XYZ file of C-alpha atoms in Angstrom:
56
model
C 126.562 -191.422 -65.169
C 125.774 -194.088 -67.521
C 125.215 -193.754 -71.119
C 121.289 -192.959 -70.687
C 122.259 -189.647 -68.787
C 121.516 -191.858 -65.599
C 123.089 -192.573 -62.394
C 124.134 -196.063 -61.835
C 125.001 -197.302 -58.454
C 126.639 -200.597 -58.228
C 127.141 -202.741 -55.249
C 129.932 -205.426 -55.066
C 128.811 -208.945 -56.031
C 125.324 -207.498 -57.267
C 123.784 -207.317 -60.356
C 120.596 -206.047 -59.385
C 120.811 -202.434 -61.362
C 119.230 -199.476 -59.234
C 116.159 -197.441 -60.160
C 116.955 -193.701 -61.174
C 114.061 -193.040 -58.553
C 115.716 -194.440 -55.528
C 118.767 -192.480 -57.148
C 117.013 -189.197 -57.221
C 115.327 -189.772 -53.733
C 118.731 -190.852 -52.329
C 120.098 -187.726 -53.529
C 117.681 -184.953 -52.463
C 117.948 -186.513 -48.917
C 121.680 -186.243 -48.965
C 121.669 -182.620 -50.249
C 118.631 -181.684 -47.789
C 121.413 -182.904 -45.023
C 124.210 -181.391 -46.042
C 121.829 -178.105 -46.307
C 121.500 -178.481 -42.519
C 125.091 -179.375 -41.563
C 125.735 -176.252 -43.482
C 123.263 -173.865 -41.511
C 123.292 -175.509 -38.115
C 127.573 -175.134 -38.296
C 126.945 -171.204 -39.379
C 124.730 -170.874 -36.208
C 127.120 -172.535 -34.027
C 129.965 -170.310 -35.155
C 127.676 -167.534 -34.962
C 126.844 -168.107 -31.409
C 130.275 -168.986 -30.376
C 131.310 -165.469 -31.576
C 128.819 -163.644 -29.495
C 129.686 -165.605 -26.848
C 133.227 -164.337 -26.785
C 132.360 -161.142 -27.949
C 130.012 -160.770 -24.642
C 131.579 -163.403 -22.162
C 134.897 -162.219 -22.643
């Protein structure tokens, strides 16, 4: 965080700074994905285990 209460990205050799939008956007996206990892892994388990429960 920078001193505004901010994220700051920075990219080598740039010194373009980036918008607390983009930021913000960036980061819902990121935590809308991990959100699915999270579920879709739960529902593979979850199959897997009936499978063996009822293939075995």
């Amino acid at each position: 965080m920078n001193q505004s209460g901010g994220l700051k990205m920075a990219a080598a050799g740039s010194s373009h700074p980036v918008s607390d939008e983009l930021v913000r956007e960036h980061m819902q996206d990121w935590l809308a994905f991990t959100q699915f990892v999270k579920i879709s892994t739960v529902g593979v388990v979850g199959l897997l285990v009936l499978m063996a429960i009822f293939l075995l």
